[in-house]
CSV table of C-alpha atoms in Angstrom, one decimal:
chain,number,residue,atom,x,y,z
B,1,UNK,CA,130.2,63.4,162.3
B,2,UNK,CA,130.8,65.3,165.6
B,3,UNK,CA,129.3,68.7,166.1
B,4,UNK,CA,130.4,71.3,168.6
B,5,UNK,CA,127.5,71.7,171.1
B,6,UNK,CA,127.0,74.2,173.9
B,7,UNK,CA,125.8,71.4,176.3
B,8,UNK,CA,129.4,70.1,176.1
B,9,UNK,CA,130.7,73.3,177.8
B,10,UNK,CA,128.1,73.0,180.5
B,11,UNK,CA,129.4,69.4,181.1
B,12,UNK,CA,132.9,70.8,181.5
B,13,UNK,CA,131.6,73.2,184.1
B,14,UNK,CA,129.8,70.3,185.8
B,15,UNK,CA,132.9,68.1,186.0
B,16,UNK,CA,135.0,71.0,187.4
B,17,UNK,CA,132.6,72.2,190.0
B,18,UNK,CA,129.8,69.7,190.8
B,19,UNK,CA,130.6,66.2,189.7
B,20,UNK,CA,131.8,65.0,193.1
B,21,UNK,CA,128.4,65.8,194.6
B,22,UNK,CA,126.0,65.5,191.7
B,23,UNK,CA,125.3,63.3,188.7
B,24,UNK,CA,124.3,65.2,185.6
B,25,UNK,CA,121.1,64.5,183.6
B,26,UNK,CA,121.1,65.5,179.9
B,27,UNK,CA,117.4,66.0,179.3
B,28,UNK,CA,115.7,66.7,175.9
B,29,UNK,CA,113.6,65.3,173.1
B,30,UNK,CA,114.6,62.2,171.2
B,31,UNK,CA,117.3,62.6,168.6
B,32,UNK,CA,118.6,66.0,169.8
B,33,UNK,CA,122.1,64.5,170.3
B,34,UNK,CA,122.1,63.8,174.1
B,35,UNK,CA,123.8,60.4,173.8
B,36,UNK,CA,126.4,61.7,171.3
B,37,UNK,CA,127.3,64.6,173.6
B,38,UNK,CA,127.6,62.4,176.6
B,39,UNK,CA,129.9,59.8,175.0
B,40,UNK,CA,132.1,62.4,173.2
B,41,UNK,CA,132.5,64.1,176.6
B,42,UNK,CA,133.4,60.9,178.3
B,43,UNK,CA,136.0,60.0,175.6
B,44,UNK,CA,137.7,63.4,175.7
B,45,UNK,CA,137.5,64.2,179.4
B,46,UNK,CA,138.1,60.9,181.3
B,47,UNK,CA,140.6,58.1,181.4
B,48,UNK,CA,137.9,55.5,180.8
B,49,UNK,CA,134.1,55.3,180.7
B,50,UNK,CA,131.3,52.7,180.7
B,51,UNK,CA,128.2,53.2,178.6
B,52,UNK,CA,125.0,51.5,179.7
B,53,UNK,CA,122.3,51.9,177.1
B,54,UNK,CA,119.0,50.9,178.7
B,55,UNK,CA,117.3,50.8,175.3
B,56,UNK,CA,119.5,47.9,174.3
B,57,UNK,CA,121.3,46.4,177.2
B,58,UNK,CA,121.9,42.8,178.3
B,59,UNK,CA,120.0,41.1,181.1
B,60,UNK,CA,123.3,40.5,182.9
B,61,UNK,CA,124.1,44.2,183.1
B,62,UNK,CA,120.5,45.1,184.1
B,63,UNK,CA,120.7,42.4,186.9
B,64,UNK,CA,123.7,44.3,188.4
B,65,UNK,CA,121.1,46.9,189.7
B,66,UNK,CA,119.1,44.3,191.6
B,67,UNK,CA,121.4,44.8,194.6
B,68,UNK,CA,123.7,47.8,195.0
B,69,UNK,CA,124.2,47.3,198.8
B,70,UNK,CA,127.7,45.9,198.0
B,71,UNK,CA,129.1,48.5,195.7
B,72,UNK,CA,132.5,46.8,195.4
B,73,UNK,CA,130.8,43.8,193.9
B,74,UNK,CA,128.5,46.0,191.8
B,75,UNK,CA,131.5,47.8,190.2
B,76,UNK,CA,133.4,44.6,189.7
B,77,UNK,CA,130.6,42.9,187.9
B,78,UNK,CA,130.0,46.0,185.7
B,79,UNK,CA,133.7,46.2,184.7
B,80,UNK,CA,133.8,42.5,183.9
B,81,UNK,CA,130.6,42.5,181.8
B,82,UNK,CA,131.6,45.7,180.0
B,83,UNK,CA,135.3,44.7,179.7
B,84,UNK,CA,136.4,48.1,180.8
B,85,UNK,CA,138.6,49.2,183.7
B,86,UNK,CA,137.3,52.0,185.9
B,87,UNK,CA,139.7,54.3,187.7
B,88,UNK,CA,138.7,56.1,190.8
B,89,UNK,CA,138.1,59.8,190.2
B,90,UNK,CA,139.1,59.4,186.6
B,91,UNK,CA,136.2,57.4,185.1
B,92,UNK,CA,132.6,58.2,184.3
B,93,UNK,CA,129.6,55.9,183.9
B,94,UNK,CA,126.9,56.9,181.3
B,95,UNK,CA,123.3,55.8,182.0
B,96,UNK,CA,121.8,56.3,178.5
B,97,UNK,CA,118.0,56.5,178.1
B,98,UNK,CA,117.7,56.2,181.9
B,99,UNK,CA,113.9,56.7,181.8
B,100,UNK,CA,113.6,53.1,180.5
B,101,UNK,CA,115.1,51.7,183.7
B,102,UNK,CA,114.0,53.8,186.8
B,103,UNK,CA,115.8,51.4,189.2
B,104,UNK,CA,119.2,52.8,187.9
B,105,UNK,CA,118.0,56.4,188.3
B,106,UNK,CA,117.1,55.7,192.0
B,107,UNK,CA,120.6,54.1,192.5
B,108,UNK,CA,122.2,57.4,191.6
B,109,UNK,CA,121.9,58.7,195.2
B,110,UNK,CA,124.0,55.8,196.5
B,111,UNK,CA,126.5,55.8,193.6
B,112,UNK,CA,127.2,59.6,194.0
B,113,UNK,CA,127.6,59.3,197.7
B,114,UNK,CA,130.1,56.5,197.2
B,115,UNK,CA,132.3,59.1,195.4
B,116,UNK,CA,134.5,56.8,193.3
B,117,UNK,CA,133.2,57.7,189.8
B,118,UNK,CA,131.2,60.4,188.0
B,119,UNK,CA,127.8,59.8,186.4
B,120,UNK,CA,126.1,61.1,183.3
B,121,UNK,CA,122.4,60.3,182.6
B,122,UNK,CA,120.5,60.9,179.4
B,123,UNK,CA,116.8,60.8,179.2
B,124,UNK,CA,113.6,61.7,177.4
B,125,UNK,CA,110.1,61.8,178.9
B,126,UNK,CA,112.0,61.8,182.1
B,127,UNK,CA,109.1,63.0,184.4
B,128,UNK,CA,106.3,60.9,182.9
B,129,UNK,CA,104.4,59.2,185.7
B,130,UNK,CA,105.2,55.7,184.7
B,131,UNK,CA,109.0,56.5,184.5
B,132,UNK,CA,109.2,57.7,188.1
B,133,UNK,CA,106.6,55.4,189.6
B,134,UNK,CA,107.7,53.8,192.9
B,135,UNK,CA,111.2,55.3,192.9
B,136,UNK,CA,112.8,58.1,194.9
B,137,UNK,CA,114.0,60.8,192.5
B,138,UNK,CA,117.6,61.5,193.5
B,139,UNK,CA,118.3,65.0,194.8
B,140,UNK,CA,122.0,64.4,193.8
B,141,UNK,CA,121.1,65.1,190.2
B,142,UNK,CA,121.7,68.3,188.1
B,143,UNK,CA,119.9,68.8,184.9
B,144,UNK,CA,121.1,70.2,181.6
B,145,UNK,CA,118.6,70.8,178.9
B,146,UNK,CA,119.6,69.8,175.4
B,147,UNK,CA,117.7,71.4,172.6
B,148,UNK,CA,118.0,71.0,168.8
B,149,UNK,CA,121.1,72.7,167.5
B,150,UNK,CA,120.7,76.5,167.7
B,151,UNK,CA,121.7,78.9,164.9
B,152,UNK,CA,125.3,79.3,166.2
B,153,UNK,CA,125.8,75.6,166.4
B,154,UNK,CA,124.3,75.2,162.9
B,155,UNK,CA,126.6,77.8,161.5
B,156,UNK,CA,129.6,76.1,163.1
B,157,UNK,CA,128.6,72.8,161.7
B,158,UNK,CA,128.1,74.2,158.2
B,159,UNK,CA,131.2,76.5,158.3
B,160,UNK,CA,129.3,79.7,158.2
B,161,UNK,CA,130.6,82.9,159.8
B,162,UNK,CA,128.4,83.4,162.8
B,163,UNK,CA,130.8,85.8,164.7
B,164,UNK,CA,130.2,88.6,162.1
B,165,UNK,CA,126.5,88.7,163.1
B,166,UNK,CA,127.4,89.6,166.6
B,167,UNK,CA,129.6,92.4,165.4
B,168,UNK,CA,126.7,93.7,163.3
B,169,UNK,CA,124.3,93.5,166.3
B,170,UNK,CA,126.7,95.5,168.5
B,171,UNK,CA,127.2,98.2,165.9
B,172,UNK,CA,123.4,98.8,165.7
B,173,UNK,CA,124.0,99.8,162.0
B,174,UNK,CA,122.0,98.7,159.0
B,175,UNK,CA,123.7,96.4,156.6
B,176,UNK,CA,121.9,97.4,153.4
B,177,UNK,CA,119.3,95.4,151.5
B,178,UNK,CA,121.7,93.2,149.5
B,179,UNK,CA,123.7,91.9,152.5
B,180,UNK,CA,120.5,91.6,154.7
B,181,UNK,CA,118.8,89.6,152.0
B,182,UNK,CA,121.9,87.3,151.8
B,183,UNK,CA,121.9,86.8,155.6
B,184,UNK,CA,118.2,86.1,155.6
B,185,UNK,CA,118.7,83.4,152.9
B,186,UNK,CA,121.3,81.9,155.1
B,187,UNK,CA,118.9,81.8,158.0
B,188,UNK,CA,116.2,80.3,155.9
B,189,UNK,CA,118.5,77.3,155.2
B,190,UNK,CA,118.6,76.8,159.0
B,191,UNK,CA,114.8,77.0,159.1
B,192,UNK,CA,114.5,74.5,156.3
B,193,UNK,CA,117.0,72.0,157.7
B,194,UNK,CA,116.3,72.6,161.4
B,195,UNK,CA,118.6,71.7,164.3
B,196,UNK,CA,118.2,68.0,164.6
B,197,UNK,CA,121.7,66.6,164.3
B,198,UNK,CA,120.8,63.9,161.7
B,199,UNK,CA,119.3,66.5,159.4
B,200,UNK,CA,122.2,68.9,159.9
B,201,UNK,CA,124.7,66.1,159.1
B,202,UNK,CA,122.7,65.2,155.9
B,203,UNK,CA,122.9,68.9,154.8
B,204,UNK,CA,126.6,69.1,155.7
B,205,UNK,CA,127.2,66.0,153.6
B,206,UNK,CA,125.5,67.6,150.6
B,207,UNK,CA,122.2,65.7,150.5
B,208,UNK,CA,119.3,67.4,148.8
B,209,UNK,CA,116.2,68.7,150.7
B,210,UNK,CA,114.1,65.8,149.6
B,211,UNK,CA,116.5,63.4,151.5
B,212,UNK,CA,116.7,65.8,154.4
B,213,UNK,CA,112.9,65.9,154.6
B,214,UNK,CA,112.8,62.1,154.8
B,215,UNK,CA,115.1,62.2,157.8
B,216,UNK,CA,112.8,64.7,159.5
B,217,UNK,CA,109.8,62.6,158.7
B,218,UNK,CA,111.5,59.6,160.3
B,219,UNK,CA,112.0,61.7,163.5
B,220,UNK,CA,108.4,62.8,163.5
B,221,UNK,CA,107.4,59.1,163.1
B,222,UNK,CA,109.5,58.3,166.1
B,223,UNK,CA,107.8,60.9,168.1
B,224,UNK,CA,104.4,59.6,167.1
B,225,UNK,CA,105.4,56.1,168.3
B,226,UNK,CA,106.3,57.6,171.6
B,227,UNK,CA,103.0,59.5,171.8
B,228,UNK,CA,101.1,56.3,171.1
B,229,UNK,CA,102.9,54.5,173.9
B,230,UNK,CA,101.7,57.3,176.2
B,231,UNK,CA,98.3,57.7,174.7
B,232,UNK,CA,96.7,55.0,172.6
B,233,UNK,CA,93.7,57.2,171.7
B,234,UNK,CA,95.9,59.2,169.3
B,235,UNK,CA,94.9,62.6,170.9
B,236,UNK,CA,98.5,63.5,171.9
B,237,UNK,CA,99.6,63.0,168.3
B,238,UNK,CA,96.6,65.0,167.1
B,239,UNK,CA,97.7,67.9,169.4
B,240,UNK,CA,101.2,67.8,168.1
B,241,UNK,CA,100.0,67.8,164.5
B,242,UNK,CA,97.6,70.7,165.1
B,243,UNK,CA,100.3,73.2,166.2
B,244,UNK,CA,101.2,74.6,162.7
B,245,UNK,CA,97.6,75.0,161.8
B,246,UNK,CA,96.6,76.8,165.0
B,247,UNK,CA,99.6,79.1,164.8
B,248,UNK,CA,98.7,80.0,161.3
B,249,UNK,CA,95.2,81.2,162.4
B,250,UNK,CA,96.7,83.7,164.8
B,251,UNK,CA,94.4,82.6,167.7
B,252,UNK,CA,95.3,83.9,171.1
B,253,UNK,CA,95.6,80.5,172.7
B,254,UNK,CA,95.8,76.8,171.8
B,255,UNK,CA,92.4,75.3,171.4
B,256,UNK,CA,92.4,71.7,172.6
B,257,UNK,CA,88.9,70.9,171.3
B,258,UNK,CA,89.9,72.0,167.8
B,259,UNK,CA,93.0,69.7,167.9
B,260,UNK,CA,91.3,66.6,169.4
B,261,UNK,CA,87.7,67.0,168.2
B,262,UNK,CA,86.6,66.5,171.8
B,263,UNK,CA,85.7,68.6,174.7
B,264,UNK,CA,88.5,69.5,177.1
B,265,UNK,CA,88.8,67.1,180.1
B,266,UNK,CA,91.3,66.4,182.8
B,267,UNK,CA,92.7,63.7,180.6
B,268,UNK,CA,93.4,66.1,177.7
B,269,UNK,CA,95.1,68.5,180.2
B,270,UNK,CA,97.4,65.6,181.3
B,271,UNK,CA,98.2,64.9,177.7
B,272,UNK,CA,99.4,68.5,177.3
B,273,UNK,CA,101.6,68.2,180.3
B,274,UNK,CA,103.1,64.9,179.0
B,275,UNK,CA,103.6,66.5,175.5
B,276,UNK,CA,105.4,69.4,177.1
B,277,UNK,CA,107.5,67.0,179.2
B,278,UNK,CA,108.6,65.2,176.0
B,279,UNK,CA,110.4,68.4,175.0
B,280,UNK,CA,109.1,68.1,171.5
B,281,UNK,CA,107.0,71.3,172.0
B,282,UNK,CA,107.6,74.6,173.6
B,283,UNK,CA,104.8,76.2,175.7
B,284,UNK,CA,104.3,79.9,175.9
B,285,UNK,CA,102.0,81.2,178.6
B,286,UNK,CA,99.8,84.3,178.5
B,287,UNK,CA,100.9,86.6,181.4
B,288,UNK,CA,98.0,88.6,182.7
B,289,UNK,CA,99.9,91.4,184.3
B,290,UNK,CA,103.3,92.0,182.6
B,291,UNK,CA,104.1,95.0,184.9
B,292,UNK,CA,104.6,92.5,187.7
B,293,UNK,CA,106.5,89.1,187.4
B,294,UNK,CA,105.9,87.2,184.2
B,295,UNK,CA,106.1,83.9,185.9
B,296,UNK,CA,103.9,84.8,188.8
B,297,UNK,CA,101.1,86.2,186.5
B,298,UNK,CA,101.1,83.5,183.9
B,299,UNK,CA,97.7,81.9,183.1
B,300,UNK,CA,98.1,78.2,183.0
B,301,UNK,CA,94.8,77.9,181.1
B,302,UNK,CA,95.9,80.2,178.3
B,303,UNK,CA,98.9,79.1,176.3
B,304,UNK,CA,100.3,78.6,172.9
B,305,UNK,CA,102.4,75.7,171.7
B,306,UNK,CA,105.4,75.8,169.3
B,307,UNK,CA,107.5,73.0,167.9
B,308,UNK,CA,110.9,72.7,169.5
B,309,UNK,CA,112.5,72.5,166.0
B,310,UNK,CA,111.5,74.8,163.2
B,311,UNK,CA,112.8,72.3,160.6
B,312,UNK,CA,110.4,69.7,161.9
B,313,UNK,CA,107.7,72.5,161.9
B,314,UNK,CA,108.2,72.9,158.1
B,315,UNK,CA,108.0,69.2,157.5
B,316,UNK,CA,104.8,69.0,159.6
B,317,UNK,CA,103.3,71.8,157.6
B,318,UNK,CA,103.5,69.5,154.5
B,319,UNK,CA,103.0,66.2,156.2
B,320,UNK,CA,99.9,65.4,154.1
B,321,UNK,CA,102.2,64.9,151.1
B,322,UNK,CA,104.3,61.8,150.5
B,323,UNK,CA,107.4,64.0,150.6
B,324,UNK,CA,108.3,67.6,150.5
B,325,UNK,CA,109.8,68.2,147.1
B,326,UNK,CA,113.0,70.3,146.5
B,327,UNK,CA,110.8,72.8,144.7
B,328,UNK,CA,108.9,73.7,147.9
B,329,UNK,CA,112.2,74.1,149.8
B,330,UNK,CA,113.5,76.3,146.9
B,331,UNK,CA,110.5,78.6,147.3
B,332,UNK,CA,111.0,78.8,151.0
B,333,UNK,CA,114.7,79.6,150.7
B,334,UNK,CA,113.9,82.4,148.2
B,335,UNK,CA,111.0,83.6,150.3
B,336,UNK,CA,108.5,82.8,147.5
B,337,UNK,CA,106.1,80.5,149.3
B,338,UNK,CA,102.6,81.9,148.7
B,339,UNK,CA,101.4,81.7,152.3
B,340,UNK,CA,102.0,84.4,154.9
B,341,UNK,CA,104.8,82.8,156.9
B,342,UNK,CA,104.8,85.1,159.9
B,343,UNK,CA,103.8,82.2,162.1
B,344,UNK,CA,106.8,80.2,160.8
B,345,UNK,CA,109.2,83.0,161.9
B,346,UNK,CA,107.3,83.2,165.2
B,347,UNK,CA,108.1,79.5,165.8
B,348,UNK,CA,111.8,80.2,165.0
B,349,UNK,CA,111.9,83.1,167.4
B,350,UNK,CA,110.3,81.0,170.1
B,351,UNK,CA,112.9,78.3,169.5
B,352,UNK,CA,115.7,80.9,169.7
B,353,UNK,CA,114.3,82.4,173.0
B,354,UNK,CA,114.0,79.0,174.6
B,355,UNK,CA,117.5,78.0,173.4
B,356,UNK,CA,118.8,81.0,175.3
B,357,UNK,CA,117.4,79.5,178.5
B,358,UNK,CA,114.4,81.8,178.8
B,359,UNK,CA,110.8,80.8,179.4
B,360,UNK,CA,108.2,81.9,176.8
B,361,UNK,CA,105.5,84.4,177.6
B,362,UNK,CA,103.1,86.5,175.6
B,363,UNK,CA,100.3,89.0,176.5
B,364,UNK,CA,96.8,89.7,175.2
B,365,UNK,CA,94.3,92.4,176.2
B,366,UNK,CA,91.0,93.5,174.8
B,367,UNK,CA,90.5,96.4,172.5
B,368,UNK,CA,87.9,98.8,173.9
B,369,UNK,CA,84.6,98.7,172.0
B,370,UNK,CA,85.8,95.8,169.9
B,371,UNK,CA,85.6,92.0,169.8
B,372,UNK,CA,89.3,92.0,168.7
B,373,UNK,CA,92.3,92.1,171.0
B,374,UNK,CA,95.9,93.3,171.1
B,375,UNK,CA,98.6,90.8,171.3
B,376,UNK,CA,102.4,90.9,172.0
B,377,UNK,CA,104.1,87.7,170.7
B,378,UNK,CA,106.8,87.5,173.3
B,379,UNK,CA,107.9,89.3,176.5
B,380,UNK,CA,111.5,89.5,177.6
B,381,UNK,CA,112.1,90.4,181.2
B,382,UNK,CA,115.1,92.4,182.3
B,383,UNK,CA,115.1,93.2,186.0
B,384,UNK,CA,112.0,95.2,186.9
B,385,UNK,CA,111.5,96.1,183.2
B,386,UNK,CA,110.0,94.2,180.3
B,387,UNK,CA,110.6,94.4,176.5
B,388,UNK,CA,107.8,93.5,174.1
B,389,UNK,CA,108.7,91.6,171.0
B,390,UNK,CA,106.5,91.2,167.9
B,391,UNK,CA,107.4,88.9,165.0
B,392,UNK,CA,106.4,89.8,161.5
B,393,UNK,CA,107.2,88.2,158.1
B,394,UNK,CA,107.7,91.6,156.4
B,395,UNK,CA,107.5,94.4,159.1
B,396,UNK,CA,105.3,96.4,156.8
B,397,UNK,CA,102.1,97.9,157.9
B,398,UNK,CA,100.9,99.1,161.3
B,399,UNK,CA,102.3,97.9,164.6
B,400,UNK,CA,99.3,98.7,166.7
B,401,UNK,CA,99.8,96.2,169.5
B,402,UNK,CA,103.3,97.1,170.3
B,403,UNK,CA,102.4,100.8,170.2
B,404,UNK,CA,99.5,100.4,172.6
B,405,UNK,CA,101.6,98.2,174.9
B,406,UNK,CA,104.2,100.9,175.2
B,407,UNK,CA,101.5,103.4,176.1
B,408,UNK,CA,99.7,101.1,178.6
B,409,UNK,CA,102.8,99.9,180.4
B,410,UNK,CA,105.1,102.9,179.7
B,411,UNK,CA,106.6,102.9,183.2
B,412,UNK,CA,107.6,99.2,182.9
B,413,UNK,CA,108.9,99.0,179.3
B,414,UNK,CA,112.6,98.9,178.7
B,415,UNK,CA,112.9,98.5,174.9
B,416,UNK,CA,110.5,97.5,172.1
B,417,UNK,CA,111.4,95.2,169.2
B,418,UNK,CA,109.9,94.1,165.9
B,419,UNK,CA,111.6,91.1,164.5
B,420,UNK,CA,111.2,90.4,160.8
B,421,UNK,CA,113.2,90.1,157.6
B,422,UNK,CA,113.8,93.9,157.6
B,423,UNK,CA,117.2,95.4,158.1
B,424,UNK,CA,118.3,97.0,161.4
B,425,UNK,CA,116.5,100.3,162.0
B,426,UNK,CA,115.1,102.3,164.9
B,427,UNK,CA,111.9,104.2,164.2
B,428,UNK,CA,109.4,105.9,166.6
B,429,UNK,CA,111.1,104.3,169.6
B,430,UNK,CA,110.8,100.8,168.2
B,431,UNK,CA,113.9,98.7,167.3
B,432,UNK,CA,113.6,96.7,164.1
B,433,UNK,CA,115.8,93.7,163.9
B,434,UNK,CA,116.2,90.9,161.3
B,435,UNK,CA,115.4,87.5,162.6
B,436,UNK,CA,119.0,86.3,162.7
B,437,UNK,CA,119.7,88.9,165.4
B,438,UNK,CA,117.4,87.3,167.9
B,439,UNK,CA,120.1,85.2,169.7
B,440,UNK,CA,122.1,88.4,170.4
B,441,UNK,CA,119.0,90.2,171.6
B,442,UNK,CA,118.5,87.4,174.1
B,443,UNK,CA,122.1,87.4,175.2
B,444,UNK,CA,122.1,91.1,175.8
B,445,UNK,CA,118.9,91.4,177.8
């Protein structure tokens, strides 16, 4: 099944404006759909294409890269082995899973300079040290990040009406409890399924949540295999598995020692960088002075981790069970799980912010005369101003942190938002938005 993906439109722009001077690299976690997007684009937009899959390629094809000094011979051998004709300026060559064959990535510089054809690369773990060892990273390479399917892509795949949500956002008017509850139920389906294309396809085909959960478990198992290849000690996998538990505790930064059972070392720091590079997690950094630049004042020692896909997050929450039964998903969809799921919505908002192309930042500061602290879940920059965002499961109770932030940084605050399941409302200078409005908030700031 083919899904409409936003990365496709970015490839259209690349072909029109940049392809003669740059190859394009589709970078993202395993199973987010990079290869499918690349091949569908090649089929639709070019006269012919050659796909070289470095995870399952013949020795004869790999041997073509031993010597690219004579490109006429190189292209002739490639066309013969792949039984495909290439047409100058009308064909594209796809290097799939290019991290597995660094020699081909290094060749990009010469292939692009030659100018006969266009080149699309796909890759995961693309910056891991062993994948770039002893090669010159091509400067003739543009990157397009591919994330799990966002809510708009999910709605398109499942024939839901996404466009109406934007109209509601622009109106700034409440919908009423009944309609808001219905839209929140729709969103919780996305939370439960997630944005991994295999899981979305299973849902679109009518499979039940037990079957969908098994697909997500297989993806998590694939990630674990990758982690073991990078770190045989199992610490990287332990860090990944600890994310839901640490978010549920509401701690102000990720605690490596709690995740691994060992003291923090330079080795564990490297594991964090490699895990982030895998694109399976999303880092959010504590910015120490939000009235300046968020990126310039981020504390690299103080960060949180979110899962790149909230559907996988839910499966990981119940990974200790052989499978997550339909009953648990039914409770999630009806908002009847007994636990406070504020941290689950927090992960979803993080995913939505990152899918909009924004980095993740949060801010904490001490309460005077107390061992506790204030915390803003997310900060959205807009020019010289910043908008604090808090995520709640219910939006009931006090909003002390966001109130204090607005006082402390009054000259630098643009708008303030509380994102929850609550209907649209503005009260005491704070904008209340239901979670499904988050993508429009990102697009309009």
